[in-house]
Amino acid sequence: MALSSPANALVAFRSINKSFGSTQALVDLSLQGSAGSVHAITGENGAGKSTLMNLLAGVHQPDSGEISVRGQALRLESPAQAQNAGVSTIFQELTILPNLTVAENLFLGREPHRTGIIDRSLMRRRAEQALELVKCRVDVNAYCQALSVAEQQLIEIAKGLMADADIFILDEPTAALNGPEVDTLGELIHSLKTAGKLIFYISHRLEEIFRFSEAVSVLKDGRLVGTFETHELTQDELISLMVGRPLGQLFPPRNPHPSYLGCALEVSELVTSEPEHAVSFRINRGEIVGFAGLQGQGQREIIRAVAGVGPHVGGRVKKRGPGDALQNVDLSIVAVARSGIGFIPEDRKSEGLYLSLSIEQNVALGMLRQLAMWRRAHVRKSGIDDLLLRMRVRANDQGQLVSSLSGGNQQKVMLGRWLASGVDVLLVEEPTRGVDVGAKSEIYALLREFANSGGAVLIVSSELTEILGLCDRILVVRDGEITAELDGVGTSEEEIMRYALAGSTADARKEL
Amino acid sequence: MPVSIMKSNRSGLRLATIALPALLFVVLSILSPAFLSVQNLSNINGQIAALLIVSLGQLVVALIGGIDLSVGAVLSLTTTIIVSVSPDFALPAALLAGIAIGLVNGIGVTVAGVHPLIMTMASMTFLQGLALLIHPVPGGTVPDYLAGLAWTSAAGVPAAFFWCVAAVTIASFLLSMTRFGLRLFAIGANQASAARNGIAVRWYSVSCYVICSVAATIAGIFISARVSSGDATVGAPFALDSITAIAMGGVQLAGGTGSVAGVVLGTITLGLLTNGMNLVGISPFLRTAATGLLLLVAISMQRRTVIGV
């Protein structure tokens, strides 16, 4: 392939290995990018795209292997060193700081100065030019906490593109942007390319990959599937390269008539914090309902308020109690758990599991939940064994510490603990974050099995495929409000995105 | 709308920050005729100058989300060094000690990863012991040139006032004009994001602890000049007082929010309270109790993100 000939390679990754704990994020990965091109990097979530780019950005260092820029092997120990080597990164998680103004954020780390004293008028002028570039109309003196997510993303882009660099990394830059804003970004990328820069464009939005890039590298489970010339591929070919299998096999079949089993959870007029809107929804027994939407639109706040771990200002939650009657639930974490609602947080390591305890103890803590405090804490070991076997937790024995398990097995233990304690409603944040593909389908099957036996599940996920494949009903959240209720079967990714994006930045600002 | 103003600035100033000292001022001038006398006002000024300098140092550490409990012990140690070392080396020796203590605190927190409370509590205890060892009984002689620095007045304005003005000017310059200051706010808001913007977070954090220790040393120099003696326990109340003063000035101990103006107002509030209680004849022990209450009230009024339970 002409694209990866080492002669004109500006950046070359050679045999890179990188692991986090027991998860191998990148395996013997080699990749090259040449000047004057847009090189897309794609793959499923957790394929290693962001990890690879974080190595070039100096955020992480490879365990083995070599990164060379302009033919020179470099060890990038910090983001500052990467910047000095001519790498400018637009990170997926916004690095905009809320207590700095737009201008300060744009120039943080390279403020125009005279002997350490910031030249504020020059900074403001150049900030205005930068915002002009991305067609973002905000006051450069405004503090960033008052801005919408889309505006912050535009500022992040302006900041990255302004840098005096040869290599640009754009990690999911369009997550919060609407159509015209993406067009503007396209023009900017094109002008960088013609100026001889190398742009690494990470995205799983296929249309953008085909619009912007010359070359595309597909990653899967930390390995390189291949680097291809974009125009030689069709969308379908690219998808099958990314997924490596048809989507259908990943997800269990759905429940055809969940509503007949009755209501399990009813949330009415829930207000999570002052500026947000009130939301109402219900979940039936036997049903899996998913919140979809762009990140940071309030779906996480809603599920956390229902779980009793996040703040709520007003509203009521009712849950099915004995004899099918709906009973009010006090929204404190203790009362919520007592009423039979389990919450599986996104960050299971710090918020969910007892990492330094064994699998057995983690599960037993769930089983003992209903016992009085002074009762002897006796748990039948065989009960736990059955559970672990049923959940297919891969561990040497029950005594193994949870911290030594892989992400997927940890999630199963987390799930197992709630199942063992006999809850009938599960609230799950990002059910498969940091979980390898094999364990993913097992977790989906467990959630479905739970629903089929009369339980109700509410999930929040940033992975649209997960929402589409798993959920019976999809609630789209935008700006703290449920903007659409869609059937899980027959809904497309585009339809969800339409509701998730419907408001332009102008609308969002009006509501502030 | 006032709400939106408070939401979108990083000074942490709110109505109460400004109203409380103003209210105290009015109440005290009504309650006690002696309060408004030039003599008493310059007295207050002298009393709060040291606290102001220490609190400005505490502000710098608080901006990055740290805390320094050792400031009082540093202050005490400084006064003992000054009366124990030969007059020619008194100032350099005190400043060197201050820098060294700041370095140890900063490196302990950022490199060794010790929690700032524990790290600075350990150095506080260590330094307190050291100060008592050097100079167990209050007394000694302070170099002559120092007394002049604290007691002379120019055009009727007492020297303490100039110390305050100098400290406020330097702190304001550092925090609002320089790259250094801006980056402290960035680190305090989100260390990881700041690092991704190419800021050497560790270097800045260590610098903050050094600045804070040096500020406490300077306050110690001022105090030893004012009382013309060394006292190994004179600094004891400063750790809590400086934290109370910055909290009342709207500085968020979680980092990223605070201002020099707020610290000045917080220090004045605390100073007026002490002075007022004196004038009105309330027991000084009650003043200590009041400081504890004020700290609680000031911290409770700050907006924080709610965590579960």
Short mmCIF file of C-alpha atoms in Angstrom, two decimals, chain A residues 26-434:
data_model
loop_
_atom_site.label_atom_id
_atom_site.label_comp_id
_atom_site.label_asym_id
_atom_site.label_seq_id
_atom_site.Cartn_x
_atom_site.Cartn_y
_atom_site.Cartn_z
CA LEU A 26 -2.91 -2.54 22.34
CA VAL A 27 -1.23 -5.65 20.96
CA ASP A 28 1.85 -5.45 18.72
CA LEU A 29 0.40 -2.57 16.77
CA SER A 30 2.22 -0.89 13.88
CA LEU A 31 0.82 2.04 11.95
CA GLN A 32 2.07 4.91 9.81
CA GLY A 33 0.70 8.28 8.87
CA SER A 34 2.07 10.57 6.16
CA ALA A 35 2.16 14.34 5.88
CA GLY A 36 -0.60 16.07 3.95
CA SER A 37 -3.25 13.46 4.66
CA VAL A 38 -6.23 12.75 6.84
CA HIS A 39 -5.84 9.36 8.44
CA ALA A 40 -8.99 8.02 10.08
CA ILE A 41 -8.73 5.57 12.95
CA THR A 42 -11.83 3.60 13.66
CA GLY A 43 -13.13 0.57 15.49
CA GLU A 44 -15.65 -0.32 18.16
CA ASN A 45 -15.56 1.24 21.60
CA GLY A 46 -12.68 -0.27 23.50
CA ALA A 47 -10.83 -1.23 20.33
CA GLY A 48 -7.86 0.87 21.40
CA LYS A 49 -8.29 3.98 19.23
CA SER A 50 -8.08 6.50 22.02
CA THR A 51 -5.29 4.57 23.77
CA LEU A 52 -3.18 4.67 20.62
CA MET A 53 -3.68 8.39 20.24
CA ASN A 54 -3.05 9.01 23.94
CA LEU A 55 0.40 7.50 23.42
CA LEU A 56 1.14 10.01 20.67
CA ALA A 57 -0.33 12.80 22.81
CA GLY A 58 2.00 11.94 25.68
CA VAL A 59 -0.79 11.05 28.11
CA HIS A 60 0.30 7.40 28.38
CA GLN A 61 3.56 5.69 27.53
CA PRO A 62 3.82 2.39 25.62
CA ASP A 63 4.92 -0.74 27.53
CA SER A 64 7.04 -1.71 24.57
CA GLY A 65 7.48 -0.60 20.98
CA GLU A 66 8.48 2.69 19.49
CA ILE A 67 6.87 5.89 18.27
CA SER A 68 8.84 7.93 15.78
CA VAL A 69 8.08 11.38 14.43
CA ARG A 70 9.89 12.59 11.30
CA GLY A 71 11.96 9.42 11.37
CA GLN A 72 13.18 10.01 14.91
CA ALA A 73 12.25 7.71 17.76
CA LEU A 74 10.72 9.71 20.60
CA ARG A 75 9.71 8.96 24.15
CA LEU A 76 6.80 11.26 24.98
CA GLU A 77 6.59 11.45 28.76
CA SER A 78 4.00 14.20 29.06
CA PRO A 79 1.46 16.15 27.02
CA ALA A 80 3.86 19.10 27.16
CA GLN A 81 6.61 17.05 25.48
CA ALA A 82 4.20 15.91 22.79
CA GLN A 83 3.23 19.53 22.12
CA ASN A 84 6.88 20.43 21.77
CA ALA A 85 7.29 17.58 19.28
CA GLY A 86 4.58 19.23 17.17
CA VAL A 87 1.58 17.16 18.20
CA SER A 88 -1.68 18.97 18.92
CA THR A 89 -4.49 16.94 20.41
CA ILE A 90 -8.21 17.55 20.63
CA PHE A 91 -9.19 15.14 23.36
CA GLN A 92 -12.43 13.23 23.46
CA GLU A 93 -13.10 14.28 27.01
CA LEU A 94 -13.19 18.04 26.89
CA THR A 95 -10.26 19.69 28.66
CA ILE A 96 -12.09 23.01 28.89
CA LEU A 97 -11.88 24.36 32.42
CA PRO A 98 -15.11 25.85 33.79
CA ASN A 99 -13.50 28.61 35.86
CA LEU A 100 -11.46 30.05 33.01
CA THR A 101 -12.77 32.39 30.33
CA VAL A 102 -13.03 31.35 26.70
CA ALA A 103 -9.86 33.25 25.82
CA GLU A 104 -7.95 31.81 28.77
CA ASN A 105 -9.01 28.30 27.87
CA LEU A 106 -8.00 28.78 24.26
CA PHE A 107 -4.47 29.77 25.24
CA LEU A 108 -3.94 27.77 28.42
CA GLY A 109 -0.44 26.32 28.35
CA ARG A 110 0.80 28.79 25.73
CA GLU A 111 -0.53 32.16 26.85
CA PRO A 112 0.86 35.14 24.93
CA HIS A 113 3.09 36.90 27.44
CA ARG A 114 5.85 39.36 28.11
CA THR A 115 8.24 37.92 30.71
CA GLY A 116 5.51 35.90 32.36
CA ILE A 117 2.89 38.64 32.33
CA ILE A 118 -0.09 37.65 30.22
CA ASP A 119 -0.78 40.00 27.31
CA ARG A 120 -4.54 39.98 27.74
CA SER A 121 -5.48 42.25 24.86
CA LEU A 122 -3.42 40.21 22.40
CA MET A 123 -4.91 37.04 23.87
CA ARG A 124 -8.45 38.34 23.42
CA ARG A 125 -7.79 39.46 19.85
CA ARG A 126 -6.31 36.13 18.86
CA ALA A 127 -9.10 34.30 20.66
CA GLU A 128 -11.66 36.20 18.61
CA GLN A 129 -9.85 35.21 15.41
CA ALA A 130 -9.77 31.59 16.52
CA LEU A 131 -13.50 31.57 17.25
CA GLU A 132 -14.11 33.20 13.87
CA LEU A 133 -12.35 30.18 12.36
CA VAL A 134 -14.78 27.68 13.85
CA LYS A 135 -17.72 30.08 13.43
CA CYS A 136 -18.53 30.05 17.12
CA ARG A 137 -20.15 33.20 18.40
CA VAL A 138 -19.46 33.45 22.10
CA ASP A 139 -17.94 36.23 24.16
CA VAL A 140 -14.24 35.53 24.67
CA ASN A 141 -14.54 36.94 28.20
CA ALA A 142 -17.33 34.57 29.22
CA TYR A 143 -16.55 31.87 31.74
CA CYS A 144 -16.78 28.44 30.15
CA GLN A 145 -19.08 26.94 32.74
CA ALA A 146 -21.89 29.00 31.25
CA LEU A 147 -21.44 27.49 27.77
CA SER A 148 -23.24 24.58 26.16
CA VAL A 149 -21.44 21.32 25.45
CA ALA A 150 -21.40 22.07 21.71
CA GLU A 151 -19.82 25.48 22.29
CA GLN A 152 -17.20 23.94 24.54
CA GLN A 153 -16.43 21.37 21.88
CA LEU A 154 -15.99 24.10 19.27
CA ILE A 155 -13.60 25.91 21.61
CA GLU A 156 -11.67 22.69 22.12
CA ILE A 157 -11.41 22.32 18.35
CA ALA A 158 -10.33 25.93 17.87
CA LYS A 159 -7.70 25.47 20.54
CA GLY A 160 -6.28 22.36 18.95
CA LEU A 161 -6.27 23.65 15.41
CA MET A 162 -4.68 26.97 16.37
CA ALA A 163 -1.57 25.29 17.67
CA ASP A 164 1.64 25.52 15.71
CA ALA A 165 1.89 21.79 15.01
CA ASP A 166 2.48 19.31 12.21
CA ILE A 167 0.38 16.50 13.60
CA PHE A 168 -3.19 16.93 14.71
CA ILE A 169 -5.17 14.35 16.63
CA LEU A 170 -8.93 14.79 16.61
CA ASP A 171 -10.53 12.28 18.98
CA GLU A 172 -14.28 12.11 18.36
CA PRO A 173 -14.44 15.85 17.73
CA THR A 174 -18.02 15.89 16.50
CA ALA A 175 -19.84 14.10 19.33
CA ALA A 176 -21.77 17.23 20.32
CA LEU A 177 -21.84 19.08 17.00
CA ASN A 178 -24.68 19.58 14.53
CA GLY A 179 -24.58 19.48 10.73
CA PRO A 180 -23.33 22.99 9.84
CA GLU A 181 -20.72 22.82 12.61
CA VAL A 182 -19.40 19.54 11.22
CA ASP A 183 -19.21 21.19 7.77
CA THR A 184 -17.07 23.98 9.20
CA LEU A 185 -14.80 21.41 10.79
CA GLY A 186 -14.51 19.67 7.42
CA GLU A 187 -13.29 22.88 5.77
CA LEU A 188 -10.74 23.43 8.52
CA ILE A 189 -9.42 19.89 8.21
CA HIS A 190 -9.12 20.33 4.46
CA SER A 191 -7.07 23.50 4.78
CA LEU A 192 -4.74 21.81 7.28
CA LYS A 193 -4.28 18.93 4.89
CA THR A 194 -3.39 21.18 1.97
CA ALA A 195 -0.88 22.92 4.26
CA GLY A 196 0.93 19.58 4.53
CA LYS A 197 -0.18 18.53 8.00
CA LEU A 198 -1.05 15.04 9.17
CA ILE A 199 -4.46 14.68 10.75
CA PHE A 200 -5.43 11.59 12.75
CA TYR A 201 -9.20 11.54 12.80
CA ILE A 202 -10.79 9.20 15.31
CA SER A 203 -14.45 8.55 14.84
CA HIS A 204 -17.02 5.87 14.60
CA ARG A 205 -19.26 8.05 12.53
CA LEU A 206 -18.83 6.42 9.16
CA GLU A 207 -20.08 9.26 6.99
CA GLU A 208 -17.39 11.56 8.40
CA ILE A 209 -14.68 9.00 7.75
CA PHE A 210 -15.71 8.73 4.12
CA ARG A 211 -16.06 12.50 3.77
CA PHE A 212 -12.79 13.58 5.35
CA SER A 213 -10.17 10.86 5.12
CA GLU A 214 -7.82 9.38 2.52
CA ALA A 215 -6.71 6.46 4.64
CA VAL A 216 -8.49 4.52 7.32
CA SER A 217 -7.00 2.15 9.88
CA VAL A 218 -9.38 -0.24 11.58
CA LEU A 219 -8.62 -1.44 15.11
CA LYS A 220 -10.25 -4.36 16.84
CA ASP A 221 -9.53 -5.57 20.37
CA GLY A 222 -6.25 -3.68 20.43
CA ARG A 223 -4.96 -5.10 17.13
CA LEU A 224 -4.72 -3.50 13.73
CA VAL A 225 -7.15 -5.11 11.30
CA GLY A 226 -5.58 -3.14 8.46
CA THR A 227 -4.98 0.23 6.85
CA PHE A 228 -6.98 0.92 3.71
CA GLU A 229 -7.48 3.67 1.17
CA THR A 230 -10.86 5.02 2.12
CA HIS A 231 -12.24 5.32 -1.41
CA GLU A 232 -11.61 1.61 -2.02
CA LEU A 233 -14.04 0.64 0.73
CA THR A 234 -17.81 0.72 0.99
CA GLN A 235 -19.61 1.53 4.22
CA ASP A 236 -20.70 -2.08 4.62
CA GLU A 237 -17.19 -3.38 4.14
CA LEU A 238 -15.90 -0.96 6.76
CA ILE A 239 -18.59 -2.02 9.24
CA SER A 240 -17.80 -5.70 8.85
CA LEU A 241 -14.10 -4.89 9.35
CA MET A 242 -14.92 -3.02 12.55
CA VAL A 243 -17.36 -5.49 14.03
CA GLY A 244 -15.94 -8.70 12.63
CA ARG A 245 -19.32 -10.36 13.04
CA PRO A 246 -22.97 -9.52 12.36
CA LEU A 247 -24.53 -7.41 15.11
CA GLY A 248 -27.44 -9.76 15.74
CA GLN A 249 -25.39 -12.41 17.51
CA LEU A 250 -24.28 -9.99 20.18
CA PHE A 251 -27.75 -9.36 21.56
CA PRO A 252 -30.34 -11.75 22.98
CA PRO A 253 -33.88 -11.77 21.52
CA ARG A 254 -36.29 -9.25 22.99
CA ASN A 255 -39.42 -9.69 25.03
CA PRO A 256 -42.43 -9.31 22.72
CA HIS A 257 -45.03 -8.07 25.24
CA PRO A 258 -43.39 -6.61 28.33
CA SER A 259 -46.23 -4.21 29.14
CA TYR A 260 -48.62 -7.08 30.05
CA LEU A 261 -46.67 -7.79 33.22
CA GLY A 262 -47.49 -4.41 34.74
CA CYS A 263 -45.59 -1.38 35.83
CA ALA A 264 -42.41 -1.88 37.87
CA LEU A 265 -41.19 1.66 38.29
CA GLU A 266 -42.94 4.97 37.79
CA VAL A 267 -41.03 8.23 37.82
CA SER A 268 -43.08 11.40 37.75
CA GLU A 269 -42.02 15.01 37.38
CA LEU A 270 -38.48 14.28 38.52
CA VAL A 271 -36.31 17.40 38.55
CA THR A 272 -32.61 16.71 38.98
CA SER A 273 -31.35 20.25 39.43
CA GLU A 274 -32.78 23.70 39.04
CA PRO A 275 -32.26 24.56 35.37
CA GLU A 276 -33.29 21.11 34.10
CA HIS A 277 -36.73 20.09 33.03
CA ALA A 278 -38.97 17.66 34.85
CA VAL A 279 -39.03 14.13 33.43
CA SER A 280 -41.66 11.42 33.77
CA PHE A 281 -41.46 7.86 32.54
CA ARG A 282 -42.35 4.32 33.53
CA ILE A 283 -40.75 0.93 33.14
CA ASN A 284 -42.73 -2.27 32.89
CA ARG A 285 -41.77 -5.62 34.32
CA GLY A 286 -39.94 -7.69 31.76
CA GLU A 287 -38.71 -4.64 29.93
CA ILE A 288 -35.30 -3.13 29.25
CA VAL A 289 -35.49 0.62 28.71
CA GLY A 290 -32.53 2.69 27.57
CA PHE A 291 -31.66 6.37 27.81
CA ALA A 292 -29.94 7.52 24.64
CA GLY A 293 -28.52 10.91 23.80
CA LEU A 294 -25.30 12.84 23.53
CA GLN A 295 -23.04 12.78 26.50
CA GLY A 296 -23.77 15.27 29.23
CA GLN A 297 -27.40 15.90 28.29
CA GLY A 298 -28.74 14.91 31.69
CA GLN A 299 -29.48 11.19 31.28
CA ARG A 300 -26.82 10.29 33.81
CA GLU A 301 -28.28 12.79 36.30
CA ILE A 302 -31.74 11.26 35.91
CA ILE A 303 -30.65 7.68 36.57
CA ARG A 304 -28.47 8.82 39.47
CA ALA A 305 -31.33 10.76 41.02
CA VAL A 306 -33.59 7.70 40.80
CA ALA A 307 -30.82 5.60 42.35
CA GLY A 308 -30.58 8.07 45.21
CA VAL A 309 -26.92 8.89 44.61
CA GLY A 310 -27.43 12.11 42.66
CA PRO A 311 -29.29 15.25 43.70
CA HIS A 312 -32.95 15.78 42.99
CA VAL A 313 -35.01 18.89 43.55
CA GLY A 314 -38.49 17.60 43.06
CA GLY A 315 -40.56 14.71 41.78
CA ARG A 316 -41.73 11.31 42.89
CA VAL A 317 -40.65 7.73 42.25
CA LYS A 318 -43.01 4.82 42.79
CA LYS A 319 -42.04 1.19 42.68
CA ARG A 320 -44.05 -2.01 42.60
CA GLY A 321 -44.19 -3.41 46.11
CA PRO A 322 -45.85 -6.52 47.60
CA GLY A 323 -49.20 -7.26 45.98
CA ASP A 324 -48.34 -5.31 42.84
CA ALA A 325 -49.28 -1.98 44.43
CA LEU A 326 -47.07 1.01 43.57
CA GLN A 327 -45.38 2.48 46.61
CA ASN A 328 -43.51 5.74 47.02
CA VAL A 329 -39.75 5.41 47.28
CA ASP A 330 -37.75 7.92 49.27
CA LEU A 331 -34.84 8.98 47.05
CA SER A 332 -31.95 8.26 49.36
CA ILE A 333 -29.48 5.56 48.44
CA VAL A 334 -30.35 3.42 51.45
CA ALA A 335 -34.11 3.62 50.94
CA VAL A 336 -33.75 2.95 47.22
CA ALA A 337 -31.67 -0.18 47.79
CA ARG A 338 -34.07 -1.39 50.53
CA SER A 339 -37.02 -1.04 48.20
CA GLY A 340 -35.41 -3.54 45.83
CA ILE A 341 -33.76 -1.30 43.24
CA GLY A 342 -30.16 -2.14 42.33
CA PHE A 343 -27.78 0.46 40.90
CA ILE A 344 -24.72 -0.49 38.85
CA PRO A 345 -22.58 2.62 38.43
CA GLU A 346 -20.44 3.46 35.44
CA ASP A 347 -17.32 3.47 37.57
CA ARG A 348 -17.78 0.10 39.23
CA LYS A 349 -14.28 0.16 40.68
CA SER A 350 -14.69 3.20 42.86
CA GLU A 351 -18.45 3.29 43.32
CA GLY A 352 -19.64 -0.27 43.12
CA LEU A 353 -17.32 -3.07 44.10
CA TYR A 354 -15.26 -3.73 47.19
CA LEU A 355 -12.06 -4.21 45.20
CA SER A 356 -9.92 -5.44 48.05
CA LEU A 357 -12.41 -8.12 49.10
CA SER A 358 -12.89 -11.53 47.52
CA ILE A 359 -15.58 -12.45 45.02
CA GLU A 360 -17.30 -14.44 47.74
CA GLN A 361 -17.42 -11.49 50.13
CA ASN A 362 -18.63 -9.14 47.43
CA VAL A 363 -21.54 -11.38 46.57
CA ALA A 364 -22.27 -12.29 50.19
CA LEU A 365 -22.63 -8.61 51.07
CA GLY A 366 -25.54 -8.55 48.66
CA MET A 367 -27.09 -11.74 50.04
CA LEU A 368 -26.91 -10.50 53.61
CA ARG A 369 -28.63 -7.24 52.82
CA GLN A 370 -31.98 -8.14 54.33
CA LEU A 371 -30.56 -9.62 57.51
CA ALA A 372 -30.57 -7.66 60.72
CA MET A 373 -27.21 -6.22 61.64
CA TRP A 374 -26.63 -8.53 64.61
CA ARG A 375 -27.47 -11.75 62.78
CA ARG A 376 -24.64 -14.16 62.12
CA ALA A 377 -23.29 -13.52 58.63
CA HIS A 378 -23.54 -17.03 57.30
CA VAL A 379 -23.72 -17.68 53.59
CA ARG A 380 -23.90 -21.03 51.88
CA LYS A 381 -20.82 -21.33 49.71
CA SER A 382 -22.65 -23.53 47.26
CA GLY A 383 -25.14 -20.72 46.64
CA ILE A 384 -22.35 -18.43 45.55
CA ASP A 385 -20.81 -21.18 43.45
CA ASP A 386 -24.09 -21.69 41.62
CA LEU A 387 -24.39 -17.99 40.97
CA LEU A 388 -20.83 -17.63 39.67
CA LEU A 389 -21.29 -20.64 37.45
CA ARG A 390 -24.56 -19.31 36.08
CA MET A 391 -22.96 -15.94 35.38
CA ARG A 392 -19.88 -17.60 33.91
CA VAL A 393 -17.45 -15.57 35.99
CA ARG A 394 -13.98 -16.69 35.06
CA ALA A 395 -12.00 -16.91 38.27
CA ASN A 396 -9.79 -19.47 39.96
CA ASP A 397 -11.95 -19.71 43.05
CA GLN A 398 -14.38 -17.73 45.18
CA GLY A 399 -11.58 -16.35 47.29
CA GLN A 400 -9.93 -14.48 44.45
CA LEU A 401 -9.78 -10.72 44.99
CA VAL A 402 -12.13 -8.73 42.80
CA SER A 403 -9.36 -6.28 41.93
CA SER A 404 -7.53 -9.03 40.03
CA LEU A 405 -10.47 -9.79 37.72
CA SER A 406 -10.89 -8.44 34.19
CA GLY A 407 -13.43 -5.70 33.55
CA GLY A 408 -16.04 -8.11 32.23
CA ASN A 409 -15.80 -10.44 35.21
CA GLN A 410 -15.92 -7.53 37.63
CA GLN A 411 -19.11 -6.36 35.99
CA LYS A 412 -20.56 -9.87 36.36
CA VAL A 413 -19.71 -9.90 40.07
CA MET A 414 -21.37 -6.50 40.42
CA LEU A 415 -24.45 -7.79 38.64
CA GLY A 416 -24.35 -11.01 40.63
CA ARG A 417 -24.37 -9.16 43.89
CA TRP A 418 -27.63 -7.41 43.04
CA LEU A 419 -29.21 -10.56 41.64
CA ALA A 420 -28.26 -12.46 44.79
CA SER A 421 -29.92 -9.83 46.93
CA GLY A 422 -33.22 -10.32 45.15
CA VAL A 423 -33.86 -6.92 43.59
CA ASP A 424 -36.47 -6.60 40.85
CA VAL A 425 -35.41 -3.30 39.29
CA LEU A 426 -31.89 -2.65 38.00
CA LEU A 427 -30.49 0.75 37.09
CA VAL A 428 -27.36 0.27 35.01
CA GLU A 429 -24.93 2.93 33.84
CA GLU A 430 -22.79 1.97 30.84
CA PRO A 431 -23.37 -1.77 31.28
CA THR A 432 -20.35 -2.80 29.21
CA ARG A 433 -17.79 -0.05 29.69
CA GLY A 434 -14.30 -1.53 29.74
#
